[in-house]
Amino acid sequence: MAGETRGKPIRCRAAVCRKAGEPLVMEEVMVSPPLAGEVRIRIICTSLCHSDITFWKLKDPPGCVPRILGHEAVGVVESVGENVSEVTEGDIVLPIFMPDCGECTDCRSEKSNLCSKFPFKISPWMPRYESSRFTDLKGEVLYHFLFVSTFSEYTVVDIANITKIDPNIPPNRACLFSCGVSTGVGAAWKTANVEKGSTVAIFGLGAIGLAVAEGARLCGASRIIGVDLNPDKFEIGKKFGVTDFVNSGNCGNKPVRQVIMEMTDGGADYCFECVGMASLVHEAFACCRKVCVPLTLSL
């Protein structure tokens, strides 16, 4: 297939957002060949992130239509543009919305992942050329999303937004690494640098919260407290390292902060807010041990 389509437009199906907040439209689209520094990939598996829903609802900029959403996925390289040597046809890759050129000062730094050559922005275009690789069958331009657009059978991504992975990872799990899992694990492991033996509190045990738990577990945290309204999340959380559970809707007259302060004898060493609610950010900050680290994470 790759040899037959290399250098040619590909006609495939995509889920297109035609109107903000309305059901996506399954239709056939045209995907142009990659330009220099770009990669065209066939999407194997894609998942839904809350950021997709947020932008699907937006009627004003940075929301725009018609657009192909989606940014958590895994795919196989169909073809590459000129000057691309990092991957080749047939490689299994993750598209990632945070560019990493690997050359600038920030990409080479261990303290930053904010590429200065291709700064992250909410753009409807490809990062290198400020243009789209998608059109519908009438020739109308379809906008990109977060440089990725994975709700399509084929997509074009800049090489700075591609990471090659082990092909043995199951696709339905690998796709989560391109956003949710890397966000959560990275927050505990890289951003907070959770120390061995420390106590961690996590507000919200969704995909990101569970990934934070896994990151804290890998770092050697001795106690990982999960906070959620759904008691079923505790059993799920145990698989990712959660040791204690607080049902925030069943604390009696005590605020969650007081419950956690009492459980930890003065506060958790690290607190992660993984829902995106201002009230929970305040609660997470309040139950931190003095001079410790609260982090808020939501997608």
Coordinates of C-alpha atoms in Angstrom, one line a residue:
M1 CA 0.0 0.0 0.0
A2 CA 2.8 2.5 0.9
G3 CA 4.5 2.0 -2.4
E4 CA 1.3 2.6 -4.3
T5 CA 0.3 5.8 -2.4
R6 CA 3.7 7.4 -1.7
G7 CA 3.7 10.9 -3.1
K8 CA 0.0 10.8 -3.9
P9 CA -3.1 12.1 -2.1
I10 CA -5.0 9.4 -0.2
R11 CA -8.7 9.2 -0.1
C12 CA -9.9 7.9 3.3
R13 CA -12.6 8.3 6.0
A14 CA -12.5 10.9 8.8
A15 CA -14.8 12.1 11.5
V16 CA -15.2 15.8 10.7
C17 CA -16.5 18.5 13.1
R18 CA -18.7 20.7 10.8
K19 CA -20.5 22.6 13.5
A20 CA -19.4 23.3 17.1
G21 CA -21.1 20.9 19.6
E22 CA -22.9 18.9 16.9
P23 CA -22.2 15.2 16.1
L24 CA -19.1 14.6 14.0
V25 CA -19.8 13.7 10.4
M26 CA -18.2 10.5 9.0
E27 CA -17.1 11.4 5.5
E28 CA -14.4 10.8 2.9
V29 CA -11.5 13.3 2.8
M30 CA -8.3 13.8 0.9
V31 CA -5.0 13.6 2.7
S32 CA -2.1 15.2 0.9
P33 CA 1.4 13.7 0.8
P34 CA 3.8 15.0 3.4
L35 CA 6.0 18.0 2.7
A36 CA 9.7 18.2 3.8
G37 CA 10.0 17.5 7.5
E38 CA 6.6 15.8 7.6
V39 CA 5.3 12.2 8.0
R40 CA 2.0 10.7 6.8
I41 CA 0.7 7.9 9.1
R42 CA -2.1 5.4 9.0
I43 CA -4.0 5.6 12.3
I44 CA -4.3 2.1 13.9
C45 CA -6.1 3.2 17.1
T46 CA -7.2 6.5 18.5
S47 CA -8.9 7.5 21.8
L48 CA -11.0 10.3 23.1
C49 CA -9.5 12.9 25.4
H50 CA -11.5 15.6 27.2
S51 CA -9.6 18.2 25.3
D52 CA -11.2 17.0 22.1
I53 CA -14.6 17.5 23.7
T54 CA -13.6 21.0 24.9
F55 CA -12.6 22.1 21.5
W56 CA -15.5 20.4 19.8
K57 CA -17.8 22.6 21.9
L58 CA -16.0 25.9 21.1
K59 CA -17.8 28.3 18.9
D60 CA -15.2 31.0 19.1
P61 CA -11.4 31.0 18.5
P62 CA -9.3 28.9 19.0
G63 CA -12.3 26.7 18.1
C64 CA -12.8 26.6 14.3
V65 CA -14.7 24.4 11.8
P66 CA -14.6 22.3 9.7
R67 CA -11.9 20.5 11.7
I68 CA -10.6 17.0 12.2
L69 CA -10.1 16.5 16.0
G70 CA -8.3 13.8 17.9
H71 CA -4.8 13.8 19.4
E72 CA -4.3 10.5 21.3
A73 CA -3.4 7.8 18.8
V74 CA -0.9 5.3 17.5
G75 CA -0.2 4.7 13.9
V76 CA 2.2 3.2 11.2
V77 CA 4.3 5.4 9.0
E78 CA 2.9 5.3 5.4
S79 CA 5.4 7.7 3.8
V80 CA 7.8 10.4 4.8
G81 CA 8.7 13.8 3.3
E82 CA 12.2 15.0 2.3
N83 CA 14.8 15.5 5.1
V84 CA 13.1 12.9 7.4
S85 CA 15.5 10.3 8.6
E86 CA 14.2 9.7 12.2
V87 CA 11.5 7.2 11.0
T88 CA 10.8 5.2 7.9
E89 CA 7.9 3.5 6.3
G90 CA 6.4 0.7 8.5
D91 CA 7.6 2.2 11.8
I92 CA 5.0 2.3 14.6
V93 CA 4.8 5.8 16.0
L94 CA 2.9 8.0 18.4
P95 CA 1.8 11.4 17.2
I96 CA 2.4 13.9 20.0
F97 CA 0.9 17.4 20.3
M98 CA 3.9 18.9 22.1
P99 CA 6.6 19.5 19.4
D100 CA 10.2 18.2 20.1
C101 CA 12.7 19.2 17.5
G102 CA 15.5 17.6 19.5
E103 CA 17.8 20.5 18.4
C104 CA 16.9 23.7 20.3
T105 CA 18.2 24.6 23.7
D106 CA 14.8 23.8 25.4
C107 CA 14.4 20.4 23.8
R108 CA 18.0 19.4 24.8
S109 CA 17.3 20.7 28.4
E110 CA 16.2 18.2 31.1
K111 CA 14.2 21.0 32.7
S112 CA 11.9 21.9 29.8
N113 CA 9.9 20.2 27.0
L114 CA 8.6 23.5 25.4
C115 CA 10.3 23.5 22.0
S116 CA 11.4 27.0 21.0
K117 CA 11.9 26.1 17.4
F118 CA 8.2 25.1 17.0
P119 CA 6.4 26.7 20.0
F120 CA 3.2 25.0 21.0
K121 CA 0.0 26.8 20.0
I122 CA -3.6 26.1 19.2
S123 CA -3.3 26.3 15.4
P124 CA -5.5 25.1 12.6
W125 CA -2.4 24.5 10.4
M126 CA 0.7 22.4 10.2
P127 CA 3.5 24.0 12.2
R128 CA 6.2 24.3 9.6
Y129 CA 4.2 25.7 6.7
E130 CA 1.0 27.2 8.2
S131 CA -1.2 25.2 5.8
S132 CA -3.5 22.1 5.9
R133 CA -3.0 18.6 4.5
F134 CA -6.8 17.9 4.6
T135 CA -9.5 18.8 2.1
D136 CA -13.0 17.4 1.6
L137 CA -14.2 15.9 -1.7
K138 CA -15.3 19.4 -2.8
G139 CA -11.9 20.8 -2.2
E140 CA -12.7 22.7 0.9
V141 CA -9.8 23.0 3.5
L142 CA -10.3 21.0 6.7
Y143 CA -8.4 22.4 9.7
H144 CA -5.9 20.5 11.8
F145 CA -6.1 20.1 15.6
L146 CA -3.0 20.3 17.9
F147 CA -0.8 19.5 14.9
V148 CA -2.1 15.9 15.0
S149 CA -5.8 15.3 13.9
T150 CA -6.2 11.6 14.6
F151 CA -9.9 11.2 13.9
S152 CA -8.9 10.2 10.4
E153 CA -7.7 7.0 8.8
Y154 CA -4.6 8.9 7.6
T155 CA -3.1 12.1 8.9
V156 CA 0.1 14.1 8.3
V157 CA 2.2 15.1 11.3
D158 CA 5.5 17.1 11.5
I159 CA 8.5 15.0 12.4
A160 CA 8.8 17.1 15.6
N161 CA 5.4 15.7 16.6
I162 CA 6.3 12.0 16.1
T163 CA 7.8 9.5 18.5
K164 CA 8.8 6.0 17.5
I165 CA 7.7 3.2 19.8
D166 CA 8.1 -0.5 20.4
P167 CA 5.7 -2.3 17.9
N168 CA 4.9 -4.9 20.5
I169 CA 2.9 -2.5 22.7
P170 CA -0.9 -3.2 22.1
P171 CA -2.3 -0.4 20.1
N172 CA -5.3 0.2 22.4
R173 CA -2.9 0.9 25.2
A174 CA -0.1 2.6 23.2
C175 CA -2.5 5.4 22.0
L176 CA -2.9 6.6 25.6
F177 CA 0.8 7.4 25.8
S178 CA 0.5 10.2 23.4
C179 CA -1.4 12.4 25.9
G180 CA -3.1 11.1 29.1
V181 CA -0.6 8.6 30.4
S182 CA 2.4 10.7 29.6
T183 CA 0.8 13.7 31.2
G184 CA 0.1 11.9 34.4
V185 CA 3.2 9.7 34.7
G186 CA 5.4 12.7 33.6
A187 CA 3.8 15.0 36.2
A188 CA 4.9 12.7 39.1
W189 CA 8.1 11.4 37.6
K190 CA 9.6 14.4 35.7
T191 CA 7.8 17.6 36.9
A192 CA 7.3 16.9 40.7
N193 CA 10.1 14.4 40.9
V194 CA 8.4 12.4 43.6
E195 CA 10.9 11.0 46.1
K196 CA 11.0 7.5 47.4
G197 CA 9.0 7.1 50.6
S198 CA 6.9 10.2 50.1
T199 CA 3.2 10.6 50.5
V200 CA 1.0 11.6 47.4
A201 CA -2.6 12.7 47.2
I202 CA -4.4 12.6 43.9
F203 CA -7.7 14.4 43.3
G204 CA -9.6 12.6 40.6
L205 CA -8.9 9.0 39.5
G206 CA -9.7 9.3 35.8
A207 CA -7.1 8.4 33.2
I208 CA -4.7 11.2 34.2
G209 CA -5.1 10.6 37.9
L210 CA -4.4 6.9 37.5
A211 CA -1.4 7.7 35.4
V212 CA -0.1 10.0 38.2
A213 CA -0.6 7.1 40.6
E214 CA 1.5 4.9 38.4
G215 CA 4.2 7.5 38.1
A216 CA 4.3 8.0 41.9
R217 CA 4.4 4.2 42.3
L218 CA 7.4 4.0 39.9
C219 CA 9.1 6.7 41.9
G220 CA 8.7 4.7 45.1
A221 CA 6.0 6.7 46.9
S222 CA 5.1 4.9 50.1
R223 CA 1.5 6.1 50.3
I224 CA -0.7 7.2 47.4
I225 CA -4.1 8.6 48.4
G226 CA -6.8 8.7 45.8
V227 CA -9.7 11.1 46.1
D228 CA -12.8 10.6 44.0
L229 CA -16.6 10.5 44.3
N230 CA -16.8 7.1 42.7
P231 CA -15.9 4.3 45.2
D232 CA -15.3 1.8 42.4
K233 CA -12.3 3.8 41.5
F234 CA -10.4 2.5 44.5
E235 CA -10.3 -1.1 43.2
I236 CA -9.1 0.2 39.8
G237 CA -6.6 2.5 41.5
K238 CA -5.0 -0.3 43.5
K239 CA -3.7 -1.7 40.2
F240 CA -1.9 1.6 39.7
G241 CA -0.4 1.9 43.2
V242 CA -3.2 3.7 45.1
T243 CA -2.9 2.6 48.7
D244 CA -5.7 4.7 50.4
F245 CA -9.0 6.0 49.1
V246 CA -11.1 9.1 50.2
N247 CA -14.6 9.4 49.0
S248 CA -15.0 13.2 48.8
G249 CA -18.7 12.9 49.0
N250 CA -18.7 10.9 52.2
C251 CA -16.5 12.8 54.6
G252 CA -19.2 13.9 56.9
N253 CA -18.7 17.4 58.2
K254 CA -15.0 17.4 57.5
P255 CA -13.6 19.0 54.3
V256 CA -11.3 16.7 52.3
R257 CA -8.3 18.8 53.2
Q258 CA -8.9 18.0 56.9
V259 CA -9.3 14.3 56.2
I260 CA -6.0 14.2 54.4
M261 CA -4.2 16.3 56.9
E262 CA -5.3 13.9 59.6
M263 CA -4.4 10.8 57.5
T264 CA -0.9 12.2 56.8
D265 CA -0.1 13.9 60.1
G266 CA 0.2 17.4 58.6
G267 CA -0.3 17.0 54.9
A268 CA 0.8 15.1 51.8
D269 CA 4.2 15.7 50.3
Y270 CA 2.8 16.0 46.8
C271 CA -0.8 16.8 45.7
F272 CA -2.1 16.5 42.2
E273 CA -5.4 17.9 41.0
C274 CA -6.5 16.0 38.0
V275 CA -10.0 17.2 37.3
G276 CA -9.6 20.8 36.4
M277 CA -11.9 22.5 39.0
A278 CA -10.8 25.6 40.8
S279 CA -12.3 24.4 44.1
L280 CA -10.2 21.2 43.9
V281 CA -7.1 23.2 43.1
H282 CA -7.7 25.1 46.4
E283 CA -8.4 21.9 48.2
A284 CA -5.2 20.2 46.9
F285 CA -3.1 23.2 47.9
A286 CA -4.6 23.3 51.3
C287 CA -3.7 19.7 52.1
C288 CA -0.1 20.0 51.1
R289 CA 2.5 19.7 53.7
K290 CA 4.3 23.1 54.1
V291 CA 6.9 23.8 51.3
C292 CA 5.6 20.9 49.3
V293 CA 4.3 20.7 45.8
P294 CA 0.7 21.0 44.5
L295 CA 0.2 20.3 40.8
T296 CA -3.0 20.7 38.7
L297 CA -3.5 18.5 35.6
S298 CA -6.5 18.4 33.3
L299 CA -7.0 17.8 29.6

